[in-house]
PDB file of C-alpha atoms in Angstrom:
ATOM      1  CA  UNK Z   1      91.387  46.432  37.027  1.00 50.00           C
ATOM      2  CA  UNK Z   2      89.241  43.629  35.376  1.00 47.00           C
ATOM      3  CA  UNK Z   3      86.140  45.649  36.853  1.00 51.00           C
ATOM      4  CA  UNK Z   4      87.081  49.008  34.715  1.00 56.00           C
ATOM      5  CA  UNK Z   5      87.644  47.116  31.929  1.00 50.00           C
ATOM      6  CA  UNK Z   6      84.028  45.482  32.114  1.00 51.00           C
ATOM      7  CA  UNK Z   7      82.638  48.725  32.098  1.00 58.00           C
ATOM      8  CA  UNK Z   8      84.228  49.780  29.461  1.00 51.00           C
ATOM      9  CA  UNK Z   9      82.866  46.692  27.808  1.00 55.00           C
ATOM     10  CA  UNK Z  10      79.406  47.813  29.143  1.00 51.00           C
ATOM     11  CA  UNK Z  11      79.617  51.403  27.170  1.00 59.00           C
ATOM     12  CA  UNK Z  12      80.985  50.262  24.336  1.00 59.00           C
ATOM     13  CA  UNK Z  13      78.248  48.039  23.879  1.00 59.00           C
ATOM     14  CA  UNK Z  14      75.794  49.975  24.977  1.00 54.00           C
ATOM     15  CA  UNK Z  15      77.016  53.127  22.501  1.00 59.00           C
ATOM     16  CA  UNK Z  16      77.159  50.692  19.434  1.00 61.00           C
ATOM     17  CA  UNK Z  17      73.697  49.867  19.815  1.00 57.00           C
ATOM     18  CA  UNK Z  18      72.308  53.746  20.157  1.00 58.00           C
ATOM     19  CA  UNK Z  19      74.579  54.100  16.645  1.00 54.00           C
ATOM     20  CA  UNK Z  20      73.191  51.691  15.674  1.00 53.00           C
ATOM     21  CA  UNK Z  21      69.504  52.915  16.094  1.00 51.00           C
ATOM     22  CA  UNK Z  22      70.184  55.902  14.727  1.00 48.00           C
ATOM     23  CA  UNK Z  23      71.678  54.532  11.281  1.00 47.00           C
ATOM     24  CA  UNK Z  24      68.337  52.116  11.330  1.00 45.00           C
ATOM     25  CA  UNK Z  25      66.042  55.145  12.217  1.00 45.00           C
ATOM     26  CA  UNK Z  26      67.567  57.395   9.672  1.00 44.00           C
ATOM     27  CA  UNK Z  27      67.717  54.804   6.619  1.00 42.00           C
ATOM     28  CA  UNK Z  28      63.671  53.910   7.216  1.00 39.00           C
ATOM     29  CA  UNK Z  29      62.941  57.531   7.126  1.00 39.00           C
ATOM     30  CA  UNK Z  30      65.157  58.187   4.238  1.00 35.00           C
ATOM     31  CA  UNK Z  31      63.544  54.893   2.377  1.00 34.00           C
ATOM     32  CA  UNK Z  32      60.242  56.215   3.711  1.00 33.00           C
ATOM     33  CA  UNK Z  33      60.823  59.615   1.939  1.00 30.00           C
ATOM     34  CA  UNK Z  34      61.737  58.084  -1.187  1.00 31.00           C
ATOM     35  CA  UNK Z  35      58.951  55.538  -1.437  1.00 31.00           C
ATOM     36  CA  UNK Z  36      56.268  58.875  -1.039  1.00 32.00           C
ATOM     37  CA  UNK Z  37      58.430  60.960  -3.345  1.00 34.00           C
ATOM     38  CA  UNK Z  38      58.289  58.098  -6.151  1.00 30.00           C
ATOM     39  CA  UNK Z  39      54.608  57.471  -5.787  1.00 35.00           C
ATOM     40  CA  UNK Z  40      54.082  61.505  -6.553  1.00 32.00           C
ATOM     41  CA  UNK Z  41      56.339  60.936  -9.246  1.00 31.00           C
ATOM     42  CA  UNK Z  42      54.704  58.322 -10.739  1.00 32.00           C
ATOM     43  CA  UNK Z  43      51.069  59.755 -10.073  1.00 36.00           C
ATOM     44  CA  UNK Z  44      51.757  63.286 -10.627  1.00 34.00           C
ATOM     45  CA  UNK Z  45      47.938  63.987 -11.600  1.00 34.00           C
ATOM     46  CA  UNK Z  46      46.338  61.440  -9.307  1.00 33.00           C
ATOM     47  CA  UNK Z  47      42.708  62.443  -9.928  1.00 36.00           C
ATOM     48  CA  UNK Z  48      40.150  63.405  -6.779  1.00 37.00           C
ATOM     49  CA  UNK Z  49      37.955  60.918  -5.997  1.00 36.00           C
ATOM     50  CA  UNK Z  50      34.348  60.988  -7.484  1.00 38.00           C
ATOM     51  CA  UNK Z  51      32.313  60.488  -4.807  1.00 35.00           C
ATOM     52  CA  UNK Z  52      33.508  63.948  -2.755  1.00 37.00           C
ATOM     53  CA  UNK Z  53      32.242  67.106  -4.706  1.00 49.00           C
ATOM     54  CA  UNK Z  54      34.458  69.242  -5.180  1.00 52.00           C
ATOM     55  CA  UNK Z  55      33.814  72.470  -2.555  1.00 48.00           C
ATOM     56  CA  UNK Z  56      32.062  74.878  -4.719  1.00 58.00           C
ATOM     57  CA  UNK Z  57      33.130  78.675  -5.251  1.00 59.00           C
ATOM     58  CA  UNK Z  58      32.301  82.062  -7.016  1.00 58.00           C
ATOM     59  CA  UNK Z  59      33.128  83.656  -9.481  1.00 54.00           C
ATOM     60  CA  UNK Z  60      36.469  84.992  -7.884  1.00 56.00           C
ATOM     61  CA  UNK Z  61      37.621  81.147  -6.974  1.00 64.00           C
ATOM     62  CA  UNK Z  62      37.247  81.299  -3.097  1.00 73.00           C
ATOM     63  CA  UNK Z  63      35.107  79.112  -1.452  1.00 90.00           C
ATOM     64  CA  UNK Z  64      31.344  80.551  -0.875  1.00 92.00           C
ATOM     65  CA  UNK Z  65      29.705  81.481   2.793  1.00 95.00           C
ATOM     66  CA  UNK Z  66      26.676  79.357   3.272  1.00 96.00           C
ATOM     67  CA  UNK Z  67      23.387  79.638   2.347  1.00 97.00           C
ATOM     68  CA  UNK Z  68      21.582  81.121   4.687  1.00 97.00           C
ATOM     69  CA  UNK Z  69      18.845  79.403   6.666  1.00 96.00           C
ATOM     70  CA  UNK Z  70      15.648  81.175   4.961  1.00 96.00           C
ATOM     71  CA  UNK Z  71      16.597  81.921   1.783  1.00 97.00           C
ATOM     72  CA  UNK Z  72      15.620  85.482   0.948  1.00 96.00           C
ATOM     73  CA  UNK Z  73      13.931  85.947  -2.421  1.00 96.00           C
ATOM     74  CA  UNK Z  74      11.132  83.463  -1.690  1.00 98.00           C
ATOM     75  CA  UNK Z  75       8.289  84.470  -2.378  1.00 97.00           C
ATOM     76  CA  UNK Z  76       5.003  82.715  -0.357  1.00 98.00           C
ATOM     77  CA  UNK Z  77       1.802  82.332  -1.458  1.00 98.00           C
ATOM     78  CA  UNK Z  78       1.992  81.295  -5.363  1.00 98.00           C
ATOM     79  CA  UNK Z  79      -0.812  82.045  -8.348  1.00 97.00           C
ATOM     80  CA  UNK Z  80      -1.300  78.083  -9.556  1.00 97.00           C
ATOM     81  CA  UNK Z  81      -3.275  77.351 -11.757  1.00 97.00           C
ATOM     82  CA  UNK Z  82      -2.890  74.636 -14.347  1.00 96.00           C
ATOM     83  CA  UNK Z  83      -5.721  76.019 -17.114  1.00 94.00           C
ATOM     84  CA  UNK Z  84      -2.206  76.794 -19.691  1.00 95.00           C
ATOM     85  CA  UNK Z  85      -1.620  74.447 -22.245  1.00 95.00           C
ATOM     86  CA  UNK Z  86       2.174  74.281 -21.137  1.00 95.00           C
ATOM     87  CA  UNK Z  87       5.051  72.349 -23.187  1.00 95.00           C
ATOM     88  CA  UNK Z  88       8.449  70.916 -22.011  1.00 95.00           C
ATOM     89  CA  UNK Z  89      10.140  74.410 -24.361  1.00 95.00           C
ATOM     90  CA  UNK Z  90       7.741  76.656 -22.161  1.00 95.00           C
ATOM     91  CA  UNK Z  91       8.949  75.082 -19.189  1.00 96.00           C
ATOM     92  CA  UNK Z  92      12.181  75.284 -20.811  1.00 95.00           C
ATOM     93  CA  UNK Z  93      11.783  78.648 -21.524  1.00 95.00           C
ATOM     94  CA  UNK Z  94      10.733  80.361 -18.252  1.00 94.00           C
ATOM     95  CA  UNK Z  95      13.993  78.041 -15.585  1.00 93.00           C
ATOM     96  CA  UNK Z  96      15.957  80.045 -17.575  1.00 84.00           C
ATOM     97  CA  UNK Z  97      19.295  78.432 -18.348  1.00 89.00           C
ATOM     98  CA  UNK Z  98      20.706  78.462 -14.214  1.00 91.00           C
ATOM     99  CA  UNK Z  99      19.941  74.171 -14.974  1.00 96.00           C
ATOM    100  CA  UNK Z 100      22.334  71.561 -15.792  1.00 95.00           C
ATOM    101  CA  UNK Z 101      21.803  68.506 -17.780  1.00 96.00           C
ATOM    102  CA  UNK Z 102      19.296  66.094 -15.725  1.00 97.00           C
ATOM    103  CA  UNK Z 103      17.466  68.978 -14.088  1.00 98.00           C
ATOM    104  CA  UNK Z 104      20.547  69.437 -11.594  1.00 98.00           C
ATOM    105  CA  UNK Z 105      20.813  73.338 -10.034  1.00 98.00           C
ATOM    106  CA  UNK Z 106      22.986  74.308  -7.288  1.00 96.00           C
ATOM    107  CA  UNK Z 107      23.351  78.355  -6.462  1.00 97.00           C
ATOM    108  CA  UNK Z 108      26.079  80.228  -7.148  1.00 94.00           C
ATOM    109  CA  UNK Z 109      26.594  82.805  -4.829  1.00 94.00           C
ATOM    110  CA  UNK Z 110      26.378  80.428  -1.558  1.00 97.00           C
ATOM    111  CA  UNK Z 111      27.103  76.426  -0.377  1.00 97.00           C
ATOM    112  CA  UNK Z 112      23.310  75.605  -0.712  1.00 98.00           C
ATOM    113  CA  UNK Z 113      22.674  72.978   2.910  1.00 95.00           C
ATOM    114  CA  UNK Z 114      21.222  70.199   1.468  1.00 97.00           C
ATOM    115  CA  UNK Z 115      22.212  67.769  -1.190  1.00 98.00           C
ATOM    116  CA  UNK Z 116      18.807  67.317  -2.686  1.00 98.00           C
ATOM    117  CA  UNK Z 117      17.403  64.172  -4.655  1.00 98.00           C
ATOM    118  CA  UNK Z 118      13.613  64.979  -6.174  1.00 98.00           C
ATOM    119  CA  UNK Z 119      11.804  61.742  -6.156  1.00 98.00           C
ATOM    120  CA  UNK Z 120       8.590  61.123  -8.703  1.00 98.00           C
ATOM    121  CA  UNK Z 121       7.238  58.024  -9.819  1.00 98.00           C
ATOM    122  CA  UNK Z 122       5.940  58.358 -12.797  1.00 97.00           C
ATOM    123  CA  UNK Z 123       3.891  56.326 -16.201  1.00 94.00           C
ATOM    124  CA  UNK Z 124       2.024  58.468 -18.560  1.00 92.00           C
ATOM    125  CA  UNK Z 125       2.024  61.338 -17.105  1.00 93.00           C
ATOM    126  CA  UNK Z 126       3.749  63.146 -19.499  1.00 94.00           C
ATOM    127  CA  UNK Z 127       0.616  66.411 -19.315  1.00 94.00           C
ATOM    128  CA  UNK Z 128       0.929  66.619 -15.594  1.00 96.00           C
ATOM    129  CA  UNK Z 129       4.801  66.232 -15.460  1.00 97.00           C
ATOM    130  CA  UNK Z 130       5.475  69.655 -17.777  1.00 97.00           C
ATOM    131  CA  UNK Z 131       2.972  71.627 -14.892  1.00 97.00           C
ATOM    132  CA  UNK Z 132       4.936  70.654 -11.966  1.00 98.00           C
ATOM    133  CA  UNK Z 133       8.291  70.980 -13.862  1.00 98.00           C
ATOM    134  CA  UNK Z 134       6.693  74.266 -14.199  1.00 98.00           C
ATOM    135  CA  UNK Z 135       6.536  75.810 -10.762  1.00 98.00           C
ATOM    136  CA  UNK Z 136       8.526  72.899  -8.434  1.00 98.00           C
ATOM    137  CA  UNK Z 137      11.900  74.051 -10.484  1.00 98.00           C
ATOM    138  CA  UNK Z 138      11.765  77.662  -9.224  1.00 98.00           C
ATOM    139  CA  UNK Z 139      10.036  77.129  -6.297  1.00 98.00           C
ATOM    140  CA  UNK Z 140      13.576  75.208  -5.722  1.00 98.00           C
ATOM    141  CA  UNK Z 141      15.933  77.612  -7.160  1.00 98.00           C
ATOM    142  CA  UNK Z 142      14.661  80.349  -4.580  1.00 98.00           C
ATOM    143  CA  UNK Z 143      15.379  77.166  -1.915  1.00 98.00           C
ATOM    144  CA  UNK Z 144      19.250  77.381  -2.934  1.00 98.00           C
ATOM    145  CA  UNK Z 145      18.853  73.858  -3.111  1.00 98.00           C
ATOM    146  CA  UNK Z 146      21.730  71.949  -3.964  1.00 98.00           C
ATOM    147  CA  UNK Z 147      19.336  69.585  -6.196  1.00 98.00           C
ATOM    148  CA  UNK Z 148      18.503  67.329  -9.258  1.00 98.00           C
ATOM    149  CA  UNK Z 149      14.899  65.459 -10.435  1.00 98.00           C
ATOM    150  CA  UNK Z 150      14.607  62.211 -11.380  1.00 98.00           C
ATOM    151  CA  UNK Z 151      11.843  60.997 -13.082  1.00 98.00           C
ATOM    152  CA  UNK Z 152      11.415  57.192 -12.223  1.00 98.00           C
ATOM    153  CA  UNK Z 153       9.222  55.762 -14.714  1.00 98.00           C
ATOM    154  CA  UNK Z 154       7.242  52.597 -14.800  1.00 97.00           C
ATOM    155  CA  UNK Z 155       7.920  50.592 -18.390  1.00 96.00           C
ATOM    156  CA  UNK Z 156       5.092  48.891 -19.733  1.00 91.00           C
ATOM    157  CA  UNK Z 157       1.062  48.059 -18.712  1.00 90.00           C
ATOM    158  CA  UNK Z 158       1.788  45.926 -15.164  1.00 92.00           C
ATOM    159  CA  UNK Z 159      -0.343  47.346 -12.292  1.00 92.00           C
ATOM    160  CA  UNK Z 160       1.342  50.256 -10.432  1.00 95.00           C
ATOM    161  CA  UNK Z 161       3.737  50.559  -7.579  1.00 96.00           C
ATOM    162  CA  UNK Z 162       4.302  53.921  -6.434  1.00 95.00           C
ATOM    163  CA  UNK Z 163       6.285  52.802  -3.343  1.00 96.00           C
ATOM    164  CA  UNK Z 164       8.339  50.605  -5.749  1.00 98.00           C
ATOM    165  CA  UNK Z 165       9.580  53.247  -7.501  1.00 98.00           C
ATOM    166  CA  UNK Z 166      10.512  55.738  -4.738  1.00 98.00           C
ATOM    167  CA  UNK Z 167      12.970  53.009  -3.932  1.00 98.00           C
ATOM    168  CA  UNK Z 168      14.352  52.727  -7.264  1.00 98.00           C
ATOM    169  CA  UNK Z 169      14.823  56.347  -7.265  1.00 98.00           C
ATOM    170  CA  UNK Z 170      16.839  56.831  -3.981  1.00 98.00           C
ATOM    171  CA  UNK Z 171      19.093  53.772  -5.136  1.00 98.00           C
ATOM    172  CA  UNK Z 172      19.802  55.591  -8.767  1.00 98.00           C
ATOM    173  CA  UNK Z 173      19.962  58.686  -7.333  1.00 98.00           C
ATOM    174  CA  UNK Z 174      22.918  58.399  -5.056  1.00 98.00           C
ATOM    175  CA  UNK Z 175      24.696  56.532  -8.488  1.00 98.00           C
ATOM    176  CA  UNK Z 176      25.407  60.077  -9.343  1.00 97.00           C
ATOM    177  CA  UNK Z 177      25.725  61.834  -6.235  1.00 98.00           C
ATOM    178  CA  UNK Z 178      26.050  62.173  -2.187  1.00 97.00           C
ATOM    179  CA  UNK Z 179      22.675  63.746  -1.782  1.00 98.00           C
ATOM    180  CA  UNK Z 180      21.869  63.192   1.635  1.00 97.00           C
ATOM    181  CA  UNK Z 181      18.180  64.299   1.155  1.00 98.00           C
ATOM    182  CA  UNK Z 182      15.248  62.299  -0.439  1.00 98.00           C
ATOM    183  CA  UNK Z 183      11.670  64.591  -1.723  1.00 98.00           C
ATOM    184  CA  UNK Z 184       9.043  61.975  -2.823  1.00 98.00           C
ATOM    185  CA  UNK Z 185       6.421  64.121  -4.699  1.00 98.00           C
ATOM    186  CA  UNK Z 186       3.826  62.778  -7.307  1.00 96.00           C
ATOM    187  CA  UNK Z 187       3.733  64.647 -10.665  1.00 97.00           C
ATOM    188  CA  UNK Z 188       0.162  65.571 -10.062  1.00 96.00           C
ATOM    189  CA  UNK Z 189       0.604  67.862  -6.158  1.00 97.00           C
ATOM    190  CA  UNK Z 190       2.169  71.228  -6.665  1.00 98.00           C
ATOM    191  CA  UNK Z 191       3.313  73.767  -4.112  1.00 98.00           C
ATOM    192  CA  UNK Z 192       1.361  76.772  -3.405  1.00 98.00           C
ATOM    193  CA  UNK Z 193       3.612  78.780  -1.043  1.00 98.00           C
ATOM    194  CA  UNK Z 194       7.509  78.032  -1.491  1.00 98.00           C
ATOM    195  CA  UNK Z 195       8.154  78.479   2.213  1.00 98.00           C
ATOM    196  CA  UNK Z 196       7.743  75.336   2.788  1.00 98.00           C
ATOM    197  CA  UNK Z 197      11.167  74.164   2.147  1.00 98.00           C
ATOM    198  CA  UNK Z 198      12.106  70.953   0.652  1.00 98.00           C
ATOM    199  CA  UNK Z 199      14.516  70.557   2.586  1.00 98.00           C
ATOM    200  CA  UNK Z 200      15.533  67.553   5.608  1.00 98.00           C
ATOM    201  CA  UNK Z 201      15.108  67.585   9.047  1.00 96.00           C
ATOM    202  CA  UNK Z 202      15.907  65.698  12.986  1.00 97.00           C
ATOM    203  CA  UNK Z 203      12.564  64.125  11.520  1.00 97.00           C
ATOM    204  CA  UNK Z 204      10.464  62.505   8.555  1.00 98.00           C
ATOM    205  CA  UNK Z 205       8.490  65.191   7.085  1.00 98.00           C
ATOM    206  CA  UNK Z 206       5.316  65.399   5.575  1.00 98.00           C
ATOM    207  CA  UNK Z 207       4.892  68.533   3.232  1.00 98.00           C
ATOM    208  CA  UNK Z 208       1.555  68.074   1.625  1.00 97.00           C
ATOM    209  CA  UNK Z 209      -0.040  68.907   4.342  1.00 97.00           C
ATOM    210  CA  UNK Z 210      -2.831  70.629   2.740  1.00 97.00           C
ATOM    211  CA  UNK Z 211      -4.543  69.900  -0.377  1.00 97.00           C
ATOM    212  CA  UNK Z 212      -7.079  71.593  -2.380  1.00 96.00           C
ATOM    213  CA  UNK Z 213      -8.890  68.549  -2.729  1.00 94.00           C
ATOM    214  CA  UNK Z 214      -9.113  67.948   0.700  1.00 94.00           C
ATOM    215  CA  UNK Z 215     -10.715  71.014   1.318  1.00 95.00           C
ATOM    216  CA  UNK Z 216      -7.131  71.936   2.594  1.00 97.00           C
ATOM    217  CA  UNK Z 217      -7.554  69.877   5.664  1.00 95.00           C
ATOM    218  CA  UNK Z 218      -5.431  67.093   6.139  1.00 95.00           C
ATOM    219  CA  UNK Z 219      -7.815  64.334   6.046  1.00 92.00           C
ATOM    220  CA  UNK Z 220      -5.915  61.536   8.795  1.00 90.00           C
ATOM    221  CA  UNK Z 221      -3.110  61.761  11.023  1.00 89.00           C
ATOM    222  CA  UNK Z 222      -1.524  59.139   9.073  1.00 88.00           C
ATOM    223  CA  UNK Z 223      -1.240  60.655   5.765  1.00 91.00           C
ATOM    224  CA  UNK Z 224       2.618  60.295   3.617  1.00 93.00           C
ATOM    225  CA  UNK Z 225       1.989  62.236   1.284  1.00 92.00           C
ATOM    226  CA  UNK Z 226       4.449  64.583  -0.650  1.00 97.00           C
ATOM    227  CA  UNK Z 227       7.804  63.542   1.809  1.00 98.00           C
ATOM    228  CA  UNK Z 228      11.253  64.756   2.489  1.00 98.00           C
ATOM    229  CA  UNK Z 229      13.753  62.080   4.628  1.00 98.00           C
ATOM    230  CA  UNK Z 230      17.510  62.485   5.012  1.00 98.00           C
ATOM    231  CA  UNK Z 231      18.934  59.747   3.339  1.00 98.00           C
ATOM    232  CA  UNK Z 232      20.434  58.204   7.532  1.00 98.00           C
ATOM    233  CA  UNK Z 233      16.142  57.915   7.729  1.00 98.00           C
ATOM    234  CA  UNK Z 234      14.961  56.524   4.441  1.00 98.00           C
ATOM    235  CA  UNK Z 235      17.797  53.803   5.495  1.00 98.00           C
ATOM    236  CA  UNK Z 236      16.395  53.488   8.917  1.00 98.00           C
ATOM    237  CA  UNK Z 237      12.737  52.247   8.058  1.00 98.00           C
ATOM    238  CA  UNK Z 238      14.695  50.488   5.168  1.00 98.00           C
ATOM    239  CA  UNK Z 239      12.510  53.048   2.954  1.00 98.00           C
ATOM    240  CA  UNK Z 240       9.001  51.714   1.510  1.00 97.00           C
ATOM    241  CA  UNK Z 241       7.747  48.653   0.943  1.00 97.00           C
ATOM    242  CA  UNK Z 242       8.154  46.951  -2.194  1.00 97.00           C
ATOM    243  CA  UNK Z 243       5.086  44.880  -2.485  1.00 94.00           C
ATOM    244  CA  UNK Z 244       1.919  47.400  -2.654  1.00 92.00           C
ATOM    245  CA  UNK Z 245       0.795  46.835  -5.946  1.00 92.00           C
ATOM    246  CA  UNK Z 246      -2.131  49.839  -6.945  1.00 87.00           C
ATOM    247  CA  UNK Z 247      -3.379  52.592  -5.682  1.00 74.00           C
ATOM    248  CA  UNK Z 248      -2.731  53.046  -1.808  1.00 78.00           C
ATOM    249  CA  UNK Z 249      -1.969  51.720   1.944  1.00 83.00           C
ATOM    250  CA  UNK Z 250       2.152  52.454   0.566  1.00 93.00           C
ATOM    251  CA  UNK Z 251       1.824  56.006   2.102  1.00 93.00           C
ATOM    252  CA  UNK Z 252       0.611  54.550   5.678  1.00 93.00           C
ATOM    253  CA  UNK Z 253       2.903  51.641   5.773  1.00 95.00           C
ATOM    254  CA  UNK Z 254       6.254  54.697   5.816  1.00 97.00           C
ATOM    255  CA  UNK Z 255       3.779  56.469   8.595  1.00 96.00           C
ATOM    256  CA  UNK Z 256       4.273  53.016  10.636  1.00 96.00           C
ATOM    257  CA  UNK Z 257       7.901  52.595   9.146  1.00 97.00           C
ATOM    258  CA  UNK Z 258       8.601  55.923  10.849  1.00 98.00           C
ATOM    259  CA  UNK Z 259       6.463  54.730  14.285  1.00 97.00           C
ATOM    260  CA  UNK Z 260       7.915  51.917  14.520  1.00 97.00           C
ATOM    261  CA  UNK Z 261      11.777  52.726  14.162  1.00 97.00           C
ATOM    262  CA  UNK Z 262      11.288  55.258  17.162  1.00 97.00           C
ATOM    263  CA  UNK Z 263      10.448  59.022  14.481  1.00 98.00           C
ATOM    264  CA  UNK Z 264       8.128  61.456  14.864  1.00 96.00           C
ATOM    265  CA  UNK Z 265       6.338  62.933  11.536  1.00 97.00           C
ATOM    266  CA  UNK Z 266       7.269  66.870  11.451  1.00 97.00           C
ATOM    267  CA  UNK Z 267       4.762  68.771   9.042  1.00 97.00           C
ATOM    268  CA  UNK Z 268       4.451  72.650   8.353  1.00 97.00           C
ATOM    269  CA  UNK Z 269       0.895  74.750   8.822  1.00 97.00           C
ATOM    270  CA  UNK Z 270      -1.878  74.411   7.137  1.00 95.00           C
ATOM    271  CA  UNK Z 271      -0.855  77.254   5.184  1.00 96.00           C
ATOM    272  CA  UNK Z 272       2.349  76.975   4.230  1.00 98.00           C
ATOM    273  CA  UNK Z 273       1.649  73.312   3.416  1.00 98.00           C
ATOM    274  CA  UNK Z 274      -0.613  74.596   0.743  1.00 98.00           C
ATOM    275  CA  UNK Z 275      -0.650  72.315  -2.275  1.00 98.00           C
ATOM    276  CA  UNK Z 276      -2.865  72.192  -5.748  1.00 98.00           C
ATOM    277  CA  UNK Z 277      -3.475  68.937  -7.198  1.00 97.00           C
ATOM    278  CA  UNK Z 278      -4.282  68.590 -10.332  1.00 94.00           C
ATOM    279  CA  UNK Z 279      -7.073  66.724 -11.690  1.00 84.00           C
ATOM    280  CA  UNK Z 280      -7.398  63.479 -13.523  1.00 63.00           C
ATOM    281  CA  UNK Z 281      -8.992  60.621 -13.745  1.00 60.00           C
ATOM    282  CA  UNK Z 282      -7.954  57.474 -12.271  1.00 61.00           C
ATOM    283  CA  UNK Z 283      -4.404  55.849 -14.387  1.00 63.00           C
ATOM    284  CA  UNK Z 284      -5.613  52.249 -15.931  1.00 62.00           C
ATOM    285  CA  UNK Z 285      -3.509  49.591 -14.249  1.00 62.00           C
ATOM    286  CA  UNK Z 286      -3.380  51.939 -10.935  1.00 67.00           C
ATOM    287  CA  UNK Z 287      -6.838  50.581  -8.644  1.00 65.00           C
ATOM    288  CA  UNK Z 288      -7.334  50.753  -5.241  1.00 72.00           C
ATOM    289  CA  UNK Z 289      -5.209  47.767  -3.691  1.00 71.00           C
ATOM    290  CA  UNK Z 290      -7.659  45.673  -2.621  1.00 69.00           C
ATOM    291  CA  UNK Z 291      -5.360  43.909   0.320  1.00 66.00           C
ATOM    292  CA  UNK Z 292      -4.348  47.565   1.385  1.00 77.00           C
ATOM    293  CA  UNK Z 293      -6.022  46.821   4.722  1.00 78.00           C
ATOM    294  CA  UNK Z 294      -4.693  43.867   5.022  1.00 82.00           C
ATOM    295  CA  UNK Z 295      -1.041  44.796   4.484  1.00 87.00           C
ATOM    296  CA  UNK Z 296      -1.481  46.811   7.049  1.00 88.00           C
ATOM    297  CA  UNK Z 297      -1.143  44.757   9.978  1.00 90.00           C
ATOM    298  CA  UNK Z 298       1.972  43.844   8.922  1.00 89.00           C
ATOM    299  CA  UNK Z 299       4.069  46.464   8.664  1.00 93.00           C
ATOM    300  CA  UNK Z 300       5.307  45.749  11.945  1.00 93.00           C
ATOM    301  CA  UNK Z 301       6.587  41.739  11.240  1.00 93.00           C
ATOM    302  CA  UNK Z 302       7.665  43.358   7.501  1.00 94.00           C
ATOM    303  CA  UNK Z 303       9.697  46.082   7.468  1.00 96.00           C
ATOM    304  CA  UNK Z 304      13.011  44.360   8.193  1.00 96.00           C
ATOM    305  CA  UNK Z 305      11.971  42.829   4.451  1.00 96.00           C
ATOM    306  CA  UNK Z 306      10.467  44.042   2.684  1.00 97.00           C
ATOM    307  CA  UNK Z 307      11.881  47.847   1.104  1.00 98.00           C
ATOM    308  CA  UNK Z 308      15.364  48.864   0.231  1.00 98.00           C
ATOM    309  CA  UNK Z 309      17.117  45.343   1.265  1.00 97.00           C
ATOM    310  CA  UNK Z 310      14.470  43.359  -1.057  1.00 97.00           C
ATOM    311  CA  UNK Z 311      14.815  45.696  -3.949  1.00 98.00           C
ATOM    312  CA  UNK Z 312      15.039  43.969  -7.686  1.00 97.00           C
ATOM    313  CA  UNK Z 313      14.302  46.309 -11.102  1.00 98.00           C
ATOM    314  CA  UNK Z 314      15.559  45.990 -14.115  1.00 98.00           C
ATOM    315  CA  UNK Z 315      16.767  49.782 -15.674  1.00 98.00           C
ATOM    316  CA  UNK Z 316      15.519  50.356 -19.202  1.00 98.00           C
ATOM    317  CA  UNK Z 317      16.859  53.234 -20.311  1.00 97.00           C
ATOM    318  CA  UNK Z 318      17.920  56.065 -18.807  1.00 98.00           C
ATOM    319  CA  UNK Z 319      17.703  59.282 -20.501  1.00 97.00           C
ATOM    320  CA  UNK Z 320      18.969  63.072 -19.546  1.00 97.00           C
ATOM    321  CA  UNK Z 321      17.317  66.460 -20.604  1.00 96.00           C
ATOM    322  CA  UNK Z 322      17.613  70.054 -19.085  1.00 96.00           C
ATOM    323  CA  UNK Z 323      14.600  69.544 -16.927  1.00 98.00           C
ATOM    324  CA  UNK Z 324      14.972  66.074 -15.170  1.00 98.00           C
ATOM    325  CA  UNK Z 325      17.068  62.332 -15.609  1.00 98.00           C
ATOM    326  CA  UNK Z 326      13.825  60.072 -16.804  1.00 98.00           C
ATOM    327  CA  UNK Z 327      14.818  56.970 -15.233  1.00 98.00           C
ATOM    328  CA  UNK Z 328      12.833  54.258 -17.293  1.00 98.00           C
ATOM    329  CA  UNK Z 329      12.232  50.754 -15.195  1.00 98.00           C
ATOM    330  CA  UNK Z 330      10.784  47.179 -15.616  1.00 97.00           C
ATOM    331  CA  UNK Z 331       9.604  46.564 -11.988  1.00 95.00           C
TER     332      UNK Z 331
END
């Protein structure tokens, strides 16, 4: 009799615990559901994360397909000349209405494969800038890029620092958009073939392989002029050196950084990679760097502490127009 009574008590205890567990389960879920419902009611129009751009859509509202690997509207070899006097208004008329404020563009018929920031180090070269914009904007549009142009101006008349300006362009562009590819271009170098794609690849890419002033021959293998690096590649080498003041050495230093980080440079062939240089006298306060050769011997030891992680500057002005974003800085 006692044994039977004991089994009944055990059964009732187990049954009670099961009922209590079920009660807690449903109570917690109701509370959880209530909290979610309250949050949705309290935040009915919670904004999307501003760092994530919306999916590009066409005029019909549907999500666009990726752009093809080879853009269909390329022209190949281009006629490039600088004898014609050009103003920024001439460039606006030439480029047309497709640009957005700040020199931004993305194709409307497909989803661009990469988001490209084109960085141009600059000081007192307004005539050259008009030529460069006149030719480069249409090339980038035909290449179906989601891109923005950033002209990084060194304020004042101190010794010019091209490499530091390019580091600044990288940092400032990322404040505006989640670019994944960065093209660094001199304002006096214009591509002569739009098949030379301003995109990033698995390797850092040197684009200006054959310049007319070098008789369309690559003068030496470590030259790294107009170039394209992905965000990851640029971070991996800690950007450019900030300590090359005056003309020369910074591109060779970058070439060494790439090699020391286990990467190699890719290039187009010497037909597609042709560029025309705008002839000019050397800028004032941009004399050849007298210690550039010695500094190149120190790249391996300095690259971990000289670059993006040591970048210091002051933004004096940011000004946007239809053709570019102008960032003036004190370096």
